[in-house]
Structure formats: C-alpha cells, structure tokens
mmCIF file of C-alpha atoms in Angstrom:
data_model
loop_
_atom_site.group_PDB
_atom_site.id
_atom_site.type_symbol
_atom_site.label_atom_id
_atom_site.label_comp_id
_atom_site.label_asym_id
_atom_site.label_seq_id
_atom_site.Cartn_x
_atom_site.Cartn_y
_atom_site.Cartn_z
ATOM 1 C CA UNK A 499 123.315 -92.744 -211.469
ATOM 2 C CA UNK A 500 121.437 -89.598 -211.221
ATOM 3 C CA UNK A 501 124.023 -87.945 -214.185
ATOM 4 C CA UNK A 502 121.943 -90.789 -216.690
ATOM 5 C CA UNK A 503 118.608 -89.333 -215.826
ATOM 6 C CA UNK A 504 116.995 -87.519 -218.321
ATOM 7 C CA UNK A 505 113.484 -86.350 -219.217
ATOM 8 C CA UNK A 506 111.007 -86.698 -222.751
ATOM 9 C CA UNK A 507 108.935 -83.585 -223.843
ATOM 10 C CA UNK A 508 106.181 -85.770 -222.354
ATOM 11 C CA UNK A 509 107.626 -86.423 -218.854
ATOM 12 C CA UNK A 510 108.643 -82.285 -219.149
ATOM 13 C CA UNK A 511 105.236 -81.093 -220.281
ATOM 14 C CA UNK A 512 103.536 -83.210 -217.000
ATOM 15 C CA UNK A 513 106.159 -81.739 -214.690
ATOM 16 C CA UNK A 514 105.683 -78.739 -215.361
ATOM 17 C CA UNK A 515 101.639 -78.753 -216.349
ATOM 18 C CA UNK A 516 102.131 -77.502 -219.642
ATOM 19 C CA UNK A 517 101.330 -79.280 -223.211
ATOM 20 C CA UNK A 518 103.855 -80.967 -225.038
ATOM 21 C CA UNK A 519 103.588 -78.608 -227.825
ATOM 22 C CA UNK A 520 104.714 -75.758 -225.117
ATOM 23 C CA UNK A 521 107.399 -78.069 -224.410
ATOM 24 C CA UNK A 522 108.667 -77.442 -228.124
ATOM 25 C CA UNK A 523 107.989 -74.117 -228.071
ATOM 26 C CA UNK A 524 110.053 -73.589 -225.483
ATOM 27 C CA UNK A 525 112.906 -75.700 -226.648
ATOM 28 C CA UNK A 526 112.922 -74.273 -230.236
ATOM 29 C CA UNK A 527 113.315 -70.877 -228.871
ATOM 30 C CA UNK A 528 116.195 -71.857 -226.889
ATOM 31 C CA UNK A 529 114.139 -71.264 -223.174
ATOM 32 C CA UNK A 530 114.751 -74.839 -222.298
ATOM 33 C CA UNK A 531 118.136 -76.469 -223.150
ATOM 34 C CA UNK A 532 117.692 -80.155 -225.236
ATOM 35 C CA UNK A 533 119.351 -82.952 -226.955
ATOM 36 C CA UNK A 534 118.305 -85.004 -229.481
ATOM 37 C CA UNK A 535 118.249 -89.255 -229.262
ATOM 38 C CA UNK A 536 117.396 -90.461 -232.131
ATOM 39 C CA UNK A 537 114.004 -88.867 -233.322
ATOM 40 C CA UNK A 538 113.244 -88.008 -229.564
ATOM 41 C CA UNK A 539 113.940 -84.752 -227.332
ATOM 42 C CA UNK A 540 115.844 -84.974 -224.076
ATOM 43 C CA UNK A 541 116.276 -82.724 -221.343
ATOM 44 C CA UNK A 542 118.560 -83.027 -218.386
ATOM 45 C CA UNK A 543 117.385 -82.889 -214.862
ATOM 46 C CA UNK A 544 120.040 -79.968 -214.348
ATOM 47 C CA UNK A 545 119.041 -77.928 -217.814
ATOM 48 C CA UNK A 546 115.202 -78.413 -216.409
ATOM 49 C CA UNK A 547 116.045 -76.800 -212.962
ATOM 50 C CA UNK A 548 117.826 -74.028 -214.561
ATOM 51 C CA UNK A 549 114.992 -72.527 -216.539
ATOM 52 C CA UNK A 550 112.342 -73.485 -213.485
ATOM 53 C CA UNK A 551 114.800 -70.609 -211.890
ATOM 54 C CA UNK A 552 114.919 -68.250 -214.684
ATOM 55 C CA UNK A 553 111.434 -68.700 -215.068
ATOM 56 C CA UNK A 554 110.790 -67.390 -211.308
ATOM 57 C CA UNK A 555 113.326 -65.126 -211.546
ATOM 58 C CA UNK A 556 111.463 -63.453 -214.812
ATOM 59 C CA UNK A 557 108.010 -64.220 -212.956
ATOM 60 C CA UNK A 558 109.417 -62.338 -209.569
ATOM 61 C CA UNK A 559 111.058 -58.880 -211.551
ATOM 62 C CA UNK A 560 108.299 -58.639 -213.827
ATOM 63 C CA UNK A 561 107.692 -54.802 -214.247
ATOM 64 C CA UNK A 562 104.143 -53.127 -213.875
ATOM 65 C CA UNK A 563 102.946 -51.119 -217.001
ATOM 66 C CA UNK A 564 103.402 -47.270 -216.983
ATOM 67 C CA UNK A 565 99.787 -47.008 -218.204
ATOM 68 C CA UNK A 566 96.374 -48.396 -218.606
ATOM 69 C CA UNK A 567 95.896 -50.674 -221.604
ATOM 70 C CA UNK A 568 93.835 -49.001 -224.683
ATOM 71 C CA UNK A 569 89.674 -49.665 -223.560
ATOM 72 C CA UNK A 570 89.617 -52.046 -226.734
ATOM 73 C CA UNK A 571 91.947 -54.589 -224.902
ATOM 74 C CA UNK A 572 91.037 -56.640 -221.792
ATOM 75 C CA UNK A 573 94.145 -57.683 -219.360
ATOM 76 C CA UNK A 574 94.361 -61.109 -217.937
ATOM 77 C CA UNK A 575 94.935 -61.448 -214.634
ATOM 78 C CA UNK A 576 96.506 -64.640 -212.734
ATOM 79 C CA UNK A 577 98.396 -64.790 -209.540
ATOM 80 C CA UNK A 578 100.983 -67.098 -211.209
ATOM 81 C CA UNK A 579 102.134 -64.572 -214.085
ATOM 82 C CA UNK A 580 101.438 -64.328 -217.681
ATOM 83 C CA UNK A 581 99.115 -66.843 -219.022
ATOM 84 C CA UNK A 582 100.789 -69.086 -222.458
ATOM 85 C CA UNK A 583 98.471 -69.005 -225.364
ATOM 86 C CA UNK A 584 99.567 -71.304 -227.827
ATOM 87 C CA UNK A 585 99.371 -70.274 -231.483
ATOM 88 C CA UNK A 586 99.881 -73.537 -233.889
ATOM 89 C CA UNK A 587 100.232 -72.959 -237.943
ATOM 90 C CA UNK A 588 103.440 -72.120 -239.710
ATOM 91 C CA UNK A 589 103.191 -68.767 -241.605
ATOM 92 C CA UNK A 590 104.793 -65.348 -241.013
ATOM 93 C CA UNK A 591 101.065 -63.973 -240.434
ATOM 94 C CA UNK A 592 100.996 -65.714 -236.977
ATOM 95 C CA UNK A 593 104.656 -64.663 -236.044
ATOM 96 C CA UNK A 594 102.848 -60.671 -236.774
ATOM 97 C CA UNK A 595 99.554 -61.918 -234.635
ATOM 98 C CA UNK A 596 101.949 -63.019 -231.702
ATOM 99 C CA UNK A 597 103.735 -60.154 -231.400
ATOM 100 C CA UNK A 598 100.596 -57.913 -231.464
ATOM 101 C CA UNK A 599 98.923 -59.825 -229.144
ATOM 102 C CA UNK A 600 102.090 -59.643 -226.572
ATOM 103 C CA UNK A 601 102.510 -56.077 -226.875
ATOM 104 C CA UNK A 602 98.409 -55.387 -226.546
ATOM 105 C CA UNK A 603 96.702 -57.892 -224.267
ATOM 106 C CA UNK A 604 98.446 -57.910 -220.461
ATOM 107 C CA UNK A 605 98.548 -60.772 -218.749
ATOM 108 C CA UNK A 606 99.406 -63.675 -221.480
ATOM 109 C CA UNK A 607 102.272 -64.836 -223.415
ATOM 110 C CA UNK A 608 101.980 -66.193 -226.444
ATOM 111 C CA UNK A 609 103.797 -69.280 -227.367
ATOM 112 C CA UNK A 610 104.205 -70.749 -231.312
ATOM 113 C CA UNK A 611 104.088 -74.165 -232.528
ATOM 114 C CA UNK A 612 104.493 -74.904 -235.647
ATOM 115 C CA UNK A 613 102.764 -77.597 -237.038
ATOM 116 C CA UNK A 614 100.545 -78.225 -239.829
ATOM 117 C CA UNK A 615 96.903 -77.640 -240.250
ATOM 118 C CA UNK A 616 95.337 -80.613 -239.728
ATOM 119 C CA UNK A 617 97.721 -81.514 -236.856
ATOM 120 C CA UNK A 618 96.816 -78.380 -235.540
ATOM 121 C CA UNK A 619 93.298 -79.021 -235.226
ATOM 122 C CA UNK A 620 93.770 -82.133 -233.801
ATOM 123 C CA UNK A 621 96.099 -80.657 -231.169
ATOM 124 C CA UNK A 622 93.185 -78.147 -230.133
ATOM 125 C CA UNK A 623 90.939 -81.399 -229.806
ATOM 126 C CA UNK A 624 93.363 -82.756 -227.542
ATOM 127 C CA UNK A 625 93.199 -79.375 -225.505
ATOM 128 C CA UNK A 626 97.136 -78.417 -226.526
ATOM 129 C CA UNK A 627 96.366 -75.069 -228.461
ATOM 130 C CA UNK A 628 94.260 -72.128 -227.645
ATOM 131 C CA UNK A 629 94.720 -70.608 -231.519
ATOM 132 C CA UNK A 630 95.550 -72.501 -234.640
ATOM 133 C CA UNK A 631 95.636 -71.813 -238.429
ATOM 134 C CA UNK A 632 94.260 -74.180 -241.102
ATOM 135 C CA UNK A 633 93.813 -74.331 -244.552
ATOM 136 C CA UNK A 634 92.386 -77.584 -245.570
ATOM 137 C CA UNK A 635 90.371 -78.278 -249.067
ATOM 138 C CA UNK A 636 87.394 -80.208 -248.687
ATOM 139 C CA UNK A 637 87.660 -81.475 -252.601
ATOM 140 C CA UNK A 638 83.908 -82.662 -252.928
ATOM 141 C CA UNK A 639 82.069 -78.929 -251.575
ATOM 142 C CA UNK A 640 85.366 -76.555 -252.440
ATOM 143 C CA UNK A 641 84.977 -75.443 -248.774
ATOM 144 C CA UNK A 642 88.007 -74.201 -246.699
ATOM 145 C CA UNK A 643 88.276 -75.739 -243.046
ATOM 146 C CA UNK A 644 84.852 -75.582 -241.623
ATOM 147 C CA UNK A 645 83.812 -78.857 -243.041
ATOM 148 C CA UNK A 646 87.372 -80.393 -241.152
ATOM 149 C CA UNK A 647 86.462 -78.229 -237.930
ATOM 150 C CA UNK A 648 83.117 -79.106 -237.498
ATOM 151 C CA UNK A 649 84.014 -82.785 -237.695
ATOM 152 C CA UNK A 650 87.177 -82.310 -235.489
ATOM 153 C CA UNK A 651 85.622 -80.161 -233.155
ATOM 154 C CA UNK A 652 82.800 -81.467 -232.269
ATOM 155 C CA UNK A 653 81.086 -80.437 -228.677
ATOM 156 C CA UNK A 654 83.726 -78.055 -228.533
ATOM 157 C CA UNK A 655 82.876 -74.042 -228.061
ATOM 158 C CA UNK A 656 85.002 -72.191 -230.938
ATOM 159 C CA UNK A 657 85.234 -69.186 -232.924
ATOM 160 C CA UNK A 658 86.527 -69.560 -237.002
ATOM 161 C CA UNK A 659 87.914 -65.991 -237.886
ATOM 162 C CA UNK A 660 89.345 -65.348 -241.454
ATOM 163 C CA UNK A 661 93.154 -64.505 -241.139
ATOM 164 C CA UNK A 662 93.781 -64.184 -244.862
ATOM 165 C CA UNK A 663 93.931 -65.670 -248.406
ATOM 166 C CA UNK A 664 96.501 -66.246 -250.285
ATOM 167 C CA UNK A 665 97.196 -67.696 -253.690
ATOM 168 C CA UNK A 666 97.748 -72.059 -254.339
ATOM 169 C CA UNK A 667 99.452 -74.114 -256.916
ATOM 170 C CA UNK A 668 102.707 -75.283 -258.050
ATOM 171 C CA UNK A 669 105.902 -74.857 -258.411
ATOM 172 C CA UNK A 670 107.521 -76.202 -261.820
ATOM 173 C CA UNK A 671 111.044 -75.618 -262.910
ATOM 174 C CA UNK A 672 111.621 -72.136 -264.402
ATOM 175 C CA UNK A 673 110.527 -71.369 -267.203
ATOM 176 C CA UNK A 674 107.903 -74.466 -266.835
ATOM 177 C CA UNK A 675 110.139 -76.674 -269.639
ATOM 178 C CA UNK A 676 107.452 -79.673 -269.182
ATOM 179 C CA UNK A 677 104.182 -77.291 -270.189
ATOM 180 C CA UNK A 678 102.873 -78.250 -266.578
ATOM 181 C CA UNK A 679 99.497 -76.311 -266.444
ATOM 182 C CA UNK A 680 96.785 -77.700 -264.318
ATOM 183 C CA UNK A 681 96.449 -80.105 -261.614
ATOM 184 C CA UNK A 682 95.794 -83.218 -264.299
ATOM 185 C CA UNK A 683 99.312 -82.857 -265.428
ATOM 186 C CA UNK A 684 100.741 -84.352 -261.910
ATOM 187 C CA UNK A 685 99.106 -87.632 -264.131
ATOM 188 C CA UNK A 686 102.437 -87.748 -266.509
ATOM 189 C CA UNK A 687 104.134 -90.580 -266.826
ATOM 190 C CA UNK A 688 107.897 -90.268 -265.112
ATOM 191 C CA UNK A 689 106.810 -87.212 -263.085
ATOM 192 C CA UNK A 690 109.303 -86.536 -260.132
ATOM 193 C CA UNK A 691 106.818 -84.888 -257.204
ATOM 194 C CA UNK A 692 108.139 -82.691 -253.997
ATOM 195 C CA UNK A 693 105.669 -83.664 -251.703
ATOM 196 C CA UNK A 694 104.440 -81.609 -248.208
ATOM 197 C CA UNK A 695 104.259 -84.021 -244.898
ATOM 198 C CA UNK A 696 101.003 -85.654 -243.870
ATOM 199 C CA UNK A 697 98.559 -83.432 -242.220
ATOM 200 C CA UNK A 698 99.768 -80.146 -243.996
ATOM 201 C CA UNK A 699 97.209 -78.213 -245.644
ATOM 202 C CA UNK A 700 99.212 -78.218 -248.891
ATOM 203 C CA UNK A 701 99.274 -82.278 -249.015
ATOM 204 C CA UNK A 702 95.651 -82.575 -248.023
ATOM 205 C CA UNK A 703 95.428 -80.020 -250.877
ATOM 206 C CA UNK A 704 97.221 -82.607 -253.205
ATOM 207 C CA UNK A 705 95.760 -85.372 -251.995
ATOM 208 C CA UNK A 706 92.141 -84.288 -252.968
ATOM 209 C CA UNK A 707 93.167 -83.019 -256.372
ATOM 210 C CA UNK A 708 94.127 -86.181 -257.019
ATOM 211 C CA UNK A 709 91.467 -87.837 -255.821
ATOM 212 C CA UNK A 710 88.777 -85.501 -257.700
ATOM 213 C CA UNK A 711 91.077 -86.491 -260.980
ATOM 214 C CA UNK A 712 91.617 -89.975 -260.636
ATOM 215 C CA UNK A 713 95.397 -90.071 -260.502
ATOM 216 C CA UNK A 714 96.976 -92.787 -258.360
ATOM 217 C CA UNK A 715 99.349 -91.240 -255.851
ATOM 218 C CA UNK A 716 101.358 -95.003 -255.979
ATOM 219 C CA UNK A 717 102.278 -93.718 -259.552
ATOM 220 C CA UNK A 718 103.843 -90.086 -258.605
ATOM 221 C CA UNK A 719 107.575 -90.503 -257.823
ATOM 222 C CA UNK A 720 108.692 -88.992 -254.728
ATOM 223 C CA UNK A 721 105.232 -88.731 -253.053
ATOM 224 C CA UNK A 722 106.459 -90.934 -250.365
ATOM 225 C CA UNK A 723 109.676 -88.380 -249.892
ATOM 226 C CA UNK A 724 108.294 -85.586 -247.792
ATOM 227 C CA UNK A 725 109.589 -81.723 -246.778
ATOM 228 C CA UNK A 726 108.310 -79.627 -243.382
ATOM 229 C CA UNK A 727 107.540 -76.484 -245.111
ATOM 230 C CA UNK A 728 106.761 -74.668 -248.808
ATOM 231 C CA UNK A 729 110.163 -73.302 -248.858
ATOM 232 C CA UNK A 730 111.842 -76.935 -248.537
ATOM 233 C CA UNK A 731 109.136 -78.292 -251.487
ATOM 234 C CA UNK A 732 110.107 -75.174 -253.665
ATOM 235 C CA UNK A 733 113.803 -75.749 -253.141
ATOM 236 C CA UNK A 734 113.417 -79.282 -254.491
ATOM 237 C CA UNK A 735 112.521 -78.082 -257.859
ATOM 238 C CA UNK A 736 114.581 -74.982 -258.080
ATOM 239 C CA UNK A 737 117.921 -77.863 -257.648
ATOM 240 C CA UNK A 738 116.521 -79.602 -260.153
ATOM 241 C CA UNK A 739 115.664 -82.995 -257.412
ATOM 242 C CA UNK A 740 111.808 -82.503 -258.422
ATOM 243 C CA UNK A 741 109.969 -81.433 -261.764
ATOM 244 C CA UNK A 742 106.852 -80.343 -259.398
ATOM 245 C CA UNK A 743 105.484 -79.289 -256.004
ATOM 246 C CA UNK A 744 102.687 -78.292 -254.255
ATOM 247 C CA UNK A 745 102.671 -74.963 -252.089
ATOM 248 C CA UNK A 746 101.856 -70.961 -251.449
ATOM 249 C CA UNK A 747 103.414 -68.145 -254.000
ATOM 250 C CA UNK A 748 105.370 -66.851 -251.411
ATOM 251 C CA UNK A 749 108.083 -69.195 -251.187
ATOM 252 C CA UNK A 750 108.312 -69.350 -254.938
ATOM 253 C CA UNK A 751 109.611 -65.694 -254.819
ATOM 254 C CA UNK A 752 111.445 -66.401 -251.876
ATOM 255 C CA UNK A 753 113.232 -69.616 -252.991
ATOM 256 C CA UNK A 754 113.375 -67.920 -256.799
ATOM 257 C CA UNK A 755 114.822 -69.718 -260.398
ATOM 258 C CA UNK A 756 111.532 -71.670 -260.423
ATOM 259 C CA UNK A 757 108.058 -70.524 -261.412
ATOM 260 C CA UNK A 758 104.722 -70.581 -259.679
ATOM 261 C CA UNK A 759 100.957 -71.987 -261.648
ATOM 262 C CA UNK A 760 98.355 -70.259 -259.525
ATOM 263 C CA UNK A 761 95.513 -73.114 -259.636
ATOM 264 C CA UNK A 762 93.795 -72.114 -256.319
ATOM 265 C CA UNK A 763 93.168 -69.347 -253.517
ATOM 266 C CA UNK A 764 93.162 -70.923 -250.193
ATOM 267 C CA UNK A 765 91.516 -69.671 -247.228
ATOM 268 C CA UNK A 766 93.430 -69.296 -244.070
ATOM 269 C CA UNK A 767 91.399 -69.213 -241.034
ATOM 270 C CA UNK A 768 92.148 -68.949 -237.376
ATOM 271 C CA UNK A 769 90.347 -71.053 -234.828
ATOM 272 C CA UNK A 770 90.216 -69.674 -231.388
ATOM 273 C CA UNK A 771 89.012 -72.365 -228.865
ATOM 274 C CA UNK A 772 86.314 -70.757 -226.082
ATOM 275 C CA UNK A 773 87.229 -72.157 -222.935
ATOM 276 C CA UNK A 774 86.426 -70.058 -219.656
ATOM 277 C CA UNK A 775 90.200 -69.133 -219.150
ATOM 278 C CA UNK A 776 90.446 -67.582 -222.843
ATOM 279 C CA UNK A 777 87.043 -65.891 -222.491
ATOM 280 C CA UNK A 778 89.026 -63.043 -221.117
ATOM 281 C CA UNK A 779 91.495 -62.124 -224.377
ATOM 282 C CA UNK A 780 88.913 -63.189 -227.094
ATOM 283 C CA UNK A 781 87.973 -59.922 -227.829
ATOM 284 C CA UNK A 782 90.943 -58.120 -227.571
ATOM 285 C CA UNK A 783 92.061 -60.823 -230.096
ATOM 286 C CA UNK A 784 89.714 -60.278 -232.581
ATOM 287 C CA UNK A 785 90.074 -56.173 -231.993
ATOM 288 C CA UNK A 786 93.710 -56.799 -233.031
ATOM 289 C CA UNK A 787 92.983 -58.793 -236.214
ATOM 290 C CA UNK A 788 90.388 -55.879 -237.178
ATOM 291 C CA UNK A 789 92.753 -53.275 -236.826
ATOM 292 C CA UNK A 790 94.904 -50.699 -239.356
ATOM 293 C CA UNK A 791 97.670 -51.602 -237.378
ATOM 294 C CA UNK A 792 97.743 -55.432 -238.128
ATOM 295 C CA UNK A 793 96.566 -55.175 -241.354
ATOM 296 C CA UNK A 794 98.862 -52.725 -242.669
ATOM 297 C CA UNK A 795 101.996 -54.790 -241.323
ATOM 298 C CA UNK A 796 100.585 -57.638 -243.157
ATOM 299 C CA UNK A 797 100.341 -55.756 -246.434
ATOM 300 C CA UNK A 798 103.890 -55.368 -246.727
ATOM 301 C CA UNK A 799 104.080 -59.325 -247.633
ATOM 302 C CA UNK A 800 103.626 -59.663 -251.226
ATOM 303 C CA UNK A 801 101.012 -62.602 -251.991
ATOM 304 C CA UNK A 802 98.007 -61.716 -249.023
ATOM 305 C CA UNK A 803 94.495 -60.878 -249.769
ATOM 306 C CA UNK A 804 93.354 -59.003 -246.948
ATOM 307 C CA UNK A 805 89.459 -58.342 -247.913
ATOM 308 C CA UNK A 806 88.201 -60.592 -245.271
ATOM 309 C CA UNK A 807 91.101 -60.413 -242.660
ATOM 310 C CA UNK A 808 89.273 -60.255 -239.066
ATOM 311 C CA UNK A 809 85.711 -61.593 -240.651
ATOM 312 C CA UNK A 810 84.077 -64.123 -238.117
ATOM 313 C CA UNK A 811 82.878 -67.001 -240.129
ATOM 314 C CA UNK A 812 81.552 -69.402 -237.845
ATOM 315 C CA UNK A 813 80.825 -69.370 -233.620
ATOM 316 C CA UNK A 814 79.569 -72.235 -231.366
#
C-alpha cells in the first residue's frame, strides 16, 4: 500500500538533486518532517510533497532587495532561486559565518552540517560540501590540516583560509585530583577516558598523541565509548563517568565543575572548494571573514585567537 512507502536521506537527496548531507540539514532544522528506524532517517511520501510546496511557495514570494548589495559582495544569480552552500564543521564560528554570508551575498543559502573534520573533508571529496572546517594534527610535522587536505584533495581546485585558533587539551576532574598534566599521563594504569567519535579532529588529535608516546589505545578504558561533540566528552568527567577527555576550552567553561590542561593550540581552517558555480561568492566570502564586522562578533566568545582570522594559507 502506498501509506507503507517511505523514503531514505539517500532516495530524498536523488529526488530532489541535492546531497545527502542537505538532506540532514534540512531535517535537523525541521524544513523536512522525519522519523527515525532504527539508526536510519525516513521520510513519508506525503511529508516530502509538503515541503516540495513550501519550498515553491517560498521560491515564488521571494521579495526583491530595497537596495544594491555593498561593491565588496558579488550576488548570485540562478533562475531556480537561492543557491545552498553547504557549510560542514561543528563550532559556533560557522553558525556566525552562515549568518553573515546570508545576510551579505544575494543569491545563496547557506545550509550547515555538522560533522567532524575529517568527515568533512571527505564529504567535499565526494562533492557534498562547498565549505568545511578542519582541525586535524598531523603528529609527525605538527602541521594543522594541509598535510590531510592535500592528500584528500587531490586534483581538486581549493582555497585553505584560517578561521581561527583556539586553545587544546583536556579536561580532568576539578581540581585535577589525579595530578593529570601532559599528554603521557593518558598512560596510567586504570585510567577511565571520554573519547570524541572517529573522524573528529579532537580524536585524530588523541590518536596521534598517543601514537608519538607509545601508549596503546587497547589499554585506555572507555576509548571504545564515544560522544558527538566537546560538550558531551566534558560532561563525562564533570559526572564523574570519566577521569579524562580530550577537547576545546570552551566547553570546559561551558559544561563547568571540571578543569581544562591547555597542551595545544589548534588551527581551525576553512576549506572553500573552487568549482565554477562557487566562483561567483568566493570573494565576497573571504571579504566577510576579513571584516570588523565578523571579527568583532567572534571576539565576544571567550577562548578565540583571532590574529590570523581571514589569512589565505594555501590556493590550487
């Protein structure tokens, strides 16, 4: 019976000739009503025809703007409405960049996925992202991300662009009762870990630190036991369920009643991919991460260095 149809994310995304991670967006934001079976996303034939209708119906009153656009920004034209640019990464930097870019390049809407770093890259290999965010170590030259991208990206046209840094370690319990200091302590017999999900930037992170010091990860208890996000790892140890865990400063403060060992700034860098149909907001992007305006929104979150905010650091 046609009432027992109903559609993946995958089946969705090739109906309507958008990437799966669109899909997502569009679910998580409520656009596109879904139910879960299992581990996997449904959507009904009927929810599916009601946002194709909202959709035109947005697409068909959209209003014209009461002015010309600021020279530094380029509108995007298309005959079939707004073109989706899909951010990937999960900090509150790119939630700021979205908005920015919605209110100051015409013609696209930006979409957010949020995924990890190296998933991230991969989904821009695959052709699913136009921006995404990384942070990944490369233990054996101390590099951030352009020794992943390169090898990721390769024959691919790019542009790396420095969103921010920001501050590395881990959490401990407050107070740090166990003396935990550097990253050869996470060697302790009887250790209780919160670990980040594979392909984060924070496991890879882990991962090569304890490569570089010759700690087994089979020996760190709760390694296998994974969160999505720094909040969920520095929640772990603030109940008491972890003695340690890897992550950012921010969610320390945010989580509170556990304390945060700096060990490491991390570089977080945007990767915009150059294909001919993004050629057209590139610069206005990169006007927007060089401006006051961004920059002094993003200095009201405690835990960003700024100094190389909107620095290109690598082009093909």
């Amino acid at each position: 019976m046609s009432s027992d149809i109903s559609y993946t994310t995958e089946e969705i995304a090739k109906l309507l000739k958008i990437s799966k991670l669109t899909v997502y967006d569009l679910i998580k934001k409520g656009e596109l009503a879904s139910y879960r079976v299992g581990k996997q996303m449904r959507v009904d034939p009927a929810d599916l025809e009601a946002y194709k209708r909202r959709a035109k119906g947005m697409q068909s009153h959209e209003r014209s703007p009461q002015s010309e656009p600021a020279p530094a920004y380029h509108a995007v034209t298309s005959p079939k409405g707004p073109h989706p640019v899909v951010i990937t990464g999960q900090d509150l930097s790119l939630d700021i960049l979205a908005k920015h870019m919605e209110k100051n390049i015409p013609g696209i809407r930006p979409l957010r996925a949020y995924v990890g770093s190296l998933d991230s890259l991969i989904s821009m290999y695959r052709g699913e992202s136009d921006i995404v965010s990384t942070h990944l170590l490369d233990g054996d030259t101390g590099e951030y991300n352009l020794p992943y991208i390169r090898k990721l990206l390769v024959g691919s046209s790019y542009r790396v662009v420095n969103l921010l840094s920001r501050n590395a370690g881990l959490y401990v319990k407050q107070g740090n009762p166990l003396a935990i200091t550097s990253w050869k302590d996470l060697g302790r017999q009887g250790l209780r870990l919160a670990n980040r999900e594979k392909g984060s930037g924070a496991r890879v992170l882990l991962d090569e630190q304890l490569r570089l010091h010759g700690i087994s990860a089979n020996k760190l208890a709760g390694y296998e036991l994974e969160q999505n996000n720094h909040i969920g790892v520095a929640s772990k140890v603030a109940s008491g369920e972890a003695d340690v865990g890897v992550g950012i400063e921010k969610a320390a403060a945010i989580v509170g009643q556990i304390d945060f060992i700096p060990l490491i700034q991390e570089r977080y860098d945007l990767v915009m991919l150059k294909t001919e149909q993004n050629q057209a907001w590139l610069a206005s992007l990169l006007h927007i991460l060089q401006s006051d305006a961004f920059k002094s929104e993003l200095q009201n979150i405690a835990g960003y260095d700024l100094s190389r905010t909107g620095e290109v650091l690598l082009e093909t």
